[in-house]
Amino acid sequence: MTRLYDILQHNHTFVEEGHYKEFETDKFPDKKMVILTCMDTRLVELLPKAMSLRNGDAKIIKNAGAIVSHPFGSIMRSIVVAVYELGATEIFVVGHYDCGMTGLSAVNVLEKARSQGISNDVMQTVAHSGIDLERWLKGFSHAQEGVEKSVSIIKNHPLLPKEILVHGLMMDPATGKLDVLIDGGQEHIGA
């Protein structure tokens, strides 16, 4: 059963009663930060609280594993726009321990897709279009590895100014504790 109508009913009340007013801000991040983090549900409210963020403080980009998988994909496009159009000066890649992308098997994901009715013909068509599904769906051995790789891609991106600070952090999804892997203003700290 869909949750659409429950959401729309709640939204009507939310707007009518003016609950949105406490979230009013503009499109520019007050703390001039971009955060790339994982889409894990445990981080939805925990990450902003653990980083002392309020609505409007930062641009938060979420995906599976906090991964920049392509230097000219949508994640990097968002980061470049945040820097040049929205005034961001500091980038934080925040992975977390116990990440679902750790050890993710593309084979298992593709098997589940097949069991949901995605045919081998569709997968072959995708493969013939140049997409390596196993590489595209592959996770990482350790979440720290994903953070370090993403930081490297961002830091070395040809369209970003060298003075932009790019940090790599790991978060405990139970407590919100942050561990620094890479301090963008210092040397690599390590895992």
PDB file of C-alpha atoms in Angstrom, residues 11-189:
ATOM      1  CA  ASN A  11       1.508  17.988   4.108  1.00  0.00           C
ATOM      2  CA  HIS A  12      -1.765  19.856   3.799  1.00  0.00           C
ATOM      3  CA  THR A  13      -1.926  20.275   7.592  1.00  0.00           C
ATOM      4  CA  PHE A  14       1.792  21.152   7.764  1.00  0.00           C
ATOM      5  CA  VAL A  15       1.343  23.992   5.264  1.00  0.00           C
ATOM      6  CA  GLU A  16      -2.029  25.201   6.515  1.00  0.00           C
ATOM      7  CA  GLU A  17      -0.773  25.448  10.108  1.00  0.00           C
ATOM      8  CA  GLY A  18       2.463  27.197   9.078  1.00  0.00           C
ATOM      9  CA  HIS A  19       4.848  24.565  10.473  1.00  0.00           C
ATOM     10  CA  TYR A  20       7.220  25.340   7.587  1.00  0.00           C
ATOM     11  CA  LYS A  21       8.107  28.718   9.094  1.00  0.00           C
ATOM     12  CA  GLU A  22      10.727  27.272  11.464  1.00  0.00           C
ATOM     13  CA  PHE A  23      12.632  25.950   8.422  1.00  0.00           C
ATOM     14  CA  GLU A  24      12.709  29.170   6.384  1.00  0.00           C
ATOM     15  CA  THR A  25      16.098  29.963   4.879  1.00  0.00           C
ATOM     16  CA  ASP A  26      17.532  30.676   1.434  1.00  0.00           C
ATOM     17  CA  LYS A  27      19.438  28.520  -1.046  1.00  0.00           C
ATOM     18  CA  PHE A  28      22.911  29.578   0.110  1.00  0.00           C
ATOM     19  CA  PRO A  29      24.535  27.378   2.790  1.00  0.00           C
ATOM     20  CA  ASP A  30      25.130  29.578   5.858  1.00  0.00           C
ATOM     21  CA  LYS A  31      28.219  27.599   6.902  1.00  0.00           C
ATOM     22  CA  LYS A  32      29.466  27.430   3.275  1.00  0.00           C
ATOM     23  CA  MET A  33      29.640  23.626   3.522  1.00  0.00           C
ATOM     24  CA  VAL A  34      28.844  20.743   1.214  1.00  0.00           C
ATOM     25  CA  ILE A  35      28.398  17.339   2.815  1.00  0.00           C
ATOM     26  CA  LEU A  36      28.420  14.123   0.830  1.00  0.00           C
ATOM     27  CA  THR A  37      27.096  11.341   3.002  1.00  0.00           C
ATOM     28  CA  CYS A  38      25.361   8.004   2.859  1.00  0.00           C
ATOM     29  CA  MET A  39      21.624   7.583   2.444  1.00  0.00           C
ATOM     30  CA  ASP A  40      21.509   5.290   5.510  1.00  0.00           C
ATOM     31  CA  THR A  41      18.334   5.930   7.505  1.00  0.00           C
ATOM     32  CA  ARG A  42      20.276   6.116  10.772  1.00  0.00           C
ATOM     33  CA  LEU A  43      21.926   9.333   9.564  1.00  0.00           C
ATOM     34  CA  VAL A  44      18.818  11.286   8.564  1.00  0.00           C
ATOM     35  CA  GLU A  45      18.529  13.229  11.824  1.00  0.00           C
ATOM     36  CA  LEU A  46      21.701  12.056  13.596  1.00  0.00           C
ATOM     37  CA  LEU A  47      24.235  13.485  11.120  1.00  0.00           C
ATOM     38  CA  PRO A  48      22.992  17.103  11.203  1.00  0.00           C
ATOM     39  CA  LYS A  49      22.735  17.026  15.005  1.00  0.00           C
ATOM     40  CA  ALA A  50      26.193  15.435  15.380  1.00  0.00           C
ATOM     41  CA  MET A  51      27.683  18.120  13.097  1.00  0.00           C
ATOM     42  CA  SER A  52      25.790  21.028  14.711  1.00  0.00           C
ATOM     43  CA  LEU A  53      23.817  21.790  11.564  1.00  0.00           C
ATOM     44  CA  ARG A  54      20.519  23.541  11.257  1.00  0.00           C
ATOM     45  CA  ASN A  55      18.319  23.921   8.209  1.00  0.00           C
ATOM     46  CA  GLY A  56      20.148  26.141   5.737  1.00  0.00           C
ATOM     47  CA  ASP A  57      23.670  25.558   7.099  1.00  0.00           C
ATOM     48  CA  ALA A  58      24.937  23.109   4.469  1.00  0.00           C
ATOM     49  CA  LYS A  59      24.194  21.456   1.159  1.00  0.00           C
ATOM     50  CA  ILE A  60      23.750  17.773   1.930  1.00  0.00           C
ATOM     51  CA  ILE A  61      24.104  15.252  -0.885  1.00  0.00           C
ATOM     52  CA  LYS A  62      23.215  11.637  -0.152  1.00  0.00           C
ATOM     53  CA  ASN A  63      23.772   8.418  -2.023  1.00  0.00           C
ATOM     54  CA  ALA A  64      24.606   4.787  -1.309  1.00  0.00           C
ATOM     55  CA  GLY A  65      27.961   4.794   0.504  1.00  0.00           C
ATOM     56  CA  ALA A  66      28.824   8.506   0.107  1.00  0.00           C
ATOM     57  CA  ILE A  67      30.538   7.580  -3.140  1.00  0.00           C
ATOM     58  CA  VAL A  68      31.697   9.739  -6.016  1.00  0.00           C
ATOM     59  CA  SER A  69      31.591   7.015  -8.647  1.00  0.00           C
ATOM     60  CA  HIS A  70      32.403   9.196 -11.635  1.00  0.00           C
ATOM     61  CA  PRO A  71      34.304  12.509 -11.755  1.00  0.00           C
ATOM     62  CA  PHE A  72      31.699  13.928 -14.150  1.00  0.00           C
ATOM     63  CA  GLY A  73      28.569  12.341 -12.695  1.00  0.00           C
ATOM     64  CA  SER A  74      25.681  13.969 -10.860  1.00  0.00           C
ATOM     65  CA  ILE A  75      27.415  14.009  -7.454  1.00  0.00           C
ATOM     66  CA  MET A  76      30.370  16.024  -8.776  1.00  0.00           C
ATOM     67  CA  ARG A  77      28.025  18.279 -10.746  1.00  0.00           C
ATOM     68  CA  SER A  78      26.200  19.093  -7.507  1.00  0.00           C
ATOM     69  CA  ILE A  79      29.480  19.807  -5.710  1.00  0.00           C
ATOM     70  CA  VAL A  80      30.747  22.060  -8.524  1.00  0.00           C
ATOM     71  CA  VAL A  81      27.438  23.986  -8.539  1.00  0.00           C
ATOM     72  CA  ALA A  82      27.538  24.323  -4.741  1.00  0.00           C
ATOM     73  CA  VAL A  83      31.049  25.808  -4.930  1.00  0.00           C
ATOM     74  CA  TYR A  84      30.574  28.218  -7.821  1.00  0.00           C
ATOM     75  CA  GLU A  85      26.896  29.148  -7.577  1.00  0.00           C
ATOM     76  CA  LEU A  86      26.152  28.777  -3.874  1.00  0.00           C
ATOM     77  CA  GLY A  87      29.407  29.901  -2.249  1.00  0.00           C
ATOM     78  CA  ALA A  88      30.535  26.634  -0.611  1.00  0.00           C
ATOM     79  CA  THR A  89      34.187  26.672   0.462  1.00  0.00           C
ATOM     80  CA  GLU A  90      34.532  23.395   2.355  1.00  0.00           C
ATOM     81  CA  ILE A  91      33.517  19.833   1.460  1.00  0.00           C
ATOM     82  CA  PHE A  92      32.975  16.975   3.907  1.00  0.00           C
ATOM     83  CA  VAL A  93      32.704  13.354   2.781  1.00  0.00           C
ATOM     84  CA  VAL A  94      31.094  11.529   5.697  1.00  0.00           C
ATOM     85  CA  GLY A  95      30.947   7.758   5.556  1.00  0.00           C
ATOM     86  CA  HIS A  96      29.848   5.585   8.438  1.00  0.00           C
ATOM     87  CA  TYR A  97      30.746   2.346  10.120  1.00  0.00           C
ATOM     88  CA  ASP A  98      28.474  -0.637   9.439  1.00  0.00           C
ATOM     89  CA  CYS A  99      27.662   0.697   5.949  1.00  0.00           C
ATOM     90  CA  GLY A 100      25.499  -1.495   3.737  1.00  0.00           C
ATOM     91  CA  MET A 101      27.826  -0.849   0.788  1.00  0.00           C
ATOM     92  CA  THR A 102      30.621  -2.685   2.621  1.00  0.00           C
ATOM     93  CA  GLY A 103      31.048  -5.959   0.797  1.00  0.00           C
ATOM     94  CA  LEU A 104      27.984  -5.320  -1.380  1.00  0.00           C
ATOM     95  CA  SER A 105      27.780  -8.017  -4.023  1.00  0.00           C
ATOM     96  CA  ALA A 106      26.612  -6.847  -7.427  1.00  0.00           C
ATOM     97  CA  VAL A 107      25.759 -10.474  -8.216  1.00  0.00           C
ATOM     98  CA  ASN A 108      23.323 -10.592  -5.286  1.00  0.00           C
ATOM     99  CA  VAL A 109      21.717  -7.286  -6.281  1.00  0.00           C
ATOM    100  CA  LEU A 110      21.289  -8.466  -9.871  1.00  0.00           C
ATOM    101  CA  GLU A 111      19.810 -11.770  -8.688  1.00  0.00           C
ATOM    102  CA  LYS A 112      17.260  -9.839  -6.611  1.00  0.00           C
ATOM    103  CA  ALA A 113      16.464  -7.713  -9.665  1.00  0.00           C
ATOM    104  CA  ARG A 114      15.863 -10.880 -11.689  1.00  0.00           C
ATOM    105  CA  SER A 115      13.608 -12.250  -8.934  1.00  0.00           C
ATOM    106  CA  GLN A 116      11.578  -9.022  -9.154  1.00  0.00           C
ATOM    107  CA  GLY A 117      11.020  -9.528 -12.878  1.00  0.00           C
ATOM    108  CA  ILE A 118      13.939  -7.733 -14.526  1.00  0.00           C
ATOM    109  CA  SER A 119      14.783  -9.971 -17.472  1.00  0.00           C
ATOM    110  CA  ASN A 120      18.196 -11.073 -18.681  1.00  0.00           C
ATOM    111  CA  ASP A 121      17.316  -9.330 -21.972  1.00  0.00           C
ATOM    112  CA  VAL A 122      17.062  -6.010 -20.143  1.00  0.00           C
ATOM    113  CA  MET A 123      20.374  -6.615 -18.383  1.00  0.00           C
ATOM    114  CA  GLN A 124      22.040  -7.548 -21.674  1.00  0.00           C
ATOM    115  CA  THR A 125      20.643  -4.400 -23.319  1.00  0.00           C
ATOM    116  CA  VAL A 126      22.130  -2.334 -20.508  1.00  0.00           C
ATOM    117  CA  ALA A 127      25.454  -4.152 -20.856  1.00  0.00           C
ATOM    118  CA  HIS A 128      25.467  -3.569 -24.627  1.00  0.00           C
ATOM    119  CA  SER A 129      24.995   0.158 -23.999  1.00  0.00           C
ATOM    120  CA  GLY A 130      28.377   0.175 -22.268  1.00  0.00           C
ATOM    121  CA  ILE A 131      27.312  -0.156 -18.628  1.00  0.00           C
ATOM    122  CA  ASP A 132      29.185  -2.749 -16.586  1.00  0.00           C
ATOM    123  CA  LEU A 133      26.456  -3.553 -14.063  1.00  0.00           C
ATOM    124  CA  GLU A 134      28.764  -5.509 -11.763  1.00  0.00           C
ATOM    125  CA  ARG A 135      31.205  -2.604 -11.556  1.00  0.00           C
ATOM    126  CA  TRP A 136      28.368  -0.048 -11.235  1.00  0.00           C
ATOM    127  CA  LEU A 137      26.759  -1.924  -8.332  1.00  0.00           C
ATOM    128  CA  LYS A 138      29.962  -2.951  -6.555  1.00  0.00           C
ATOM    129  CA  GLY A 139      30.437  -1.839  -2.976  1.00  0.00           C
ATOM    130  CA  PHE A 140      33.742  -1.445  -1.158  1.00  0.00           C
ATOM    131  CA  SER A 141      35.827  -3.584   1.179  1.00  0.00           C
ATOM    132  CA  HIS A 142      35.788  -0.963   3.952  1.00  0.00           C
ATOM    133  CA  ALA A 143      33.729   2.207   4.248  1.00  0.00           C
ATOM    134  CA  GLN A 144      36.949   4.125   4.919  1.00  0.00           C
ATOM    135  CA  GLU A 145      38.151   3.069   1.460  1.00  0.00           C
ATOM    136  CA  GLY A 146      35.057   4.634  -0.099  1.00  0.00           C
ATOM    137  CA  VAL A 147      35.554   7.897   1.784  1.00  0.00           C
ATOM    138  CA  GLU A 148      39.227   8.109   0.822  1.00  0.00           C
ATOM    139  CA  LYS A 149      38.475   7.441  -2.851  1.00  0.00           C
ATOM    140  CA  SER A 150      35.685  10.039  -2.927  1.00  0.00           C
ATOM    141  CA  VAL A 151      37.890  12.645  -1.220  1.00  0.00           C
ATOM    142  CA  SER A 152      40.624  11.987  -3.772  1.00  0.00           C
ATOM    143  CA  ILE A 153      38.266  12.402  -6.740  1.00  0.00           C
ATOM    144  CA  ILE A 154      36.847  15.654  -5.331  1.00  0.00           C
ATOM    145  CA  LYS A 155      40.209  17.096  -4.245  1.00  0.00           C
ATOM    146  CA  ASN A 156      41.798  16.397  -7.619  1.00  0.00           C
ATOM    147  CA  HIS A 157      38.859  17.464  -9.761  1.00  0.00           C
ATOM    148  CA  PRO A 158      40.022  19.744 -12.585  1.00  0.00           C
ATOM    149  CA  LEU A 159      37.051  22.112 -12.167  1.00  0.00           C
ATOM    150  CA  LEU A 160      37.504  22.797  -8.461  1.00  0.00           C
ATOM    151  CA  PRO A 161      39.874  25.437  -7.088  1.00  0.00           C
ATOM    152  CA  LYS A 162      42.782  23.993  -5.106  1.00  0.00           C
ATOM    153  CA  GLU A 163      41.958  26.107  -2.035  1.00  0.00           C
ATOM    154  CA  ILE A 164      38.684  24.237  -1.437  1.00  0.00           C
ATOM    155  CA  LEU A 165      39.138  22.109   1.687  1.00  0.00           C
ATOM    156  CA  VAL A 166      38.014  18.494   1.294  1.00  0.00           C
ATOM    157  CA  HIS A 167      37.701  16.411   4.458  1.00  0.00           C
ATOM    158  CA  GLY A 168      36.992  12.716   4.979  1.00  0.00           C
ATOM    159  CA  LEU A 169      35.211  11.534   8.111  1.00  0.00           C
ATOM    160  CA  MET A 170      33.678   8.357   9.470  1.00  0.00           C
ATOM    161  CA  MET A 171      30.640   8.405  11.717  1.00  0.00           C
ATOM    162  CA  ASP A 172      29.382   5.911  14.253  1.00  0.00           C
ATOM    163  CA  PRO A 173      25.717   5.474  13.221  1.00  0.00           C
ATOM    164  CA  ALA A 174      24.737   4.611  16.790  1.00  0.00           C
ATOM    165  CA  THR A 175      26.324   7.530  18.667  1.00  0.00           C
ATOM    166  CA  GLY A 176      27.122  10.146  16.011  1.00  0.00           C
ATOM    167  CA  LYS A 177      30.818  10.183  16.974  1.00  0.00           C
ATOM    168  CA  LEU A 178      32.963  11.487  14.120  1.00  0.00           C
ATOM    169  CA  ASP A 179      36.459  10.199  13.337  1.00  0.00           C
ATOM    170  CA  VAL A 180      38.672  12.209  10.979  1.00  0.00           C
ATOM    171  CA  LEU A 181      40.300  10.212   8.189  1.00  0.00           C
ATOM    172  CA  ILE A 182      41.452  13.158   6.104  1.00  0.00           C
ATOM    173  CA  ASP A 183      41.784  16.724   7.326  1.00  0.00           C
ATOM    174  CA  GLY A 184      41.644  18.843   4.170  1.00  0.00           C
ATOM    175  CA  GLY A 185      43.938  21.381   5.756  1.00  0.00           C
ATOM    176  CA  GLN A 186      46.470  18.795   6.929  1.00  0.00           C
ATOM    177  CA  GLU A 187      48.094  15.568   5.807  1.00  0.00           C
ATOM    178  CA  HIS A 188      46.223  12.283   5.541  1.00  0.00           C
ATOM    179  CA  ILE A 189      45.487  11.100   9.091  1.00  0.00           C
TER     180      ILE A 189
END
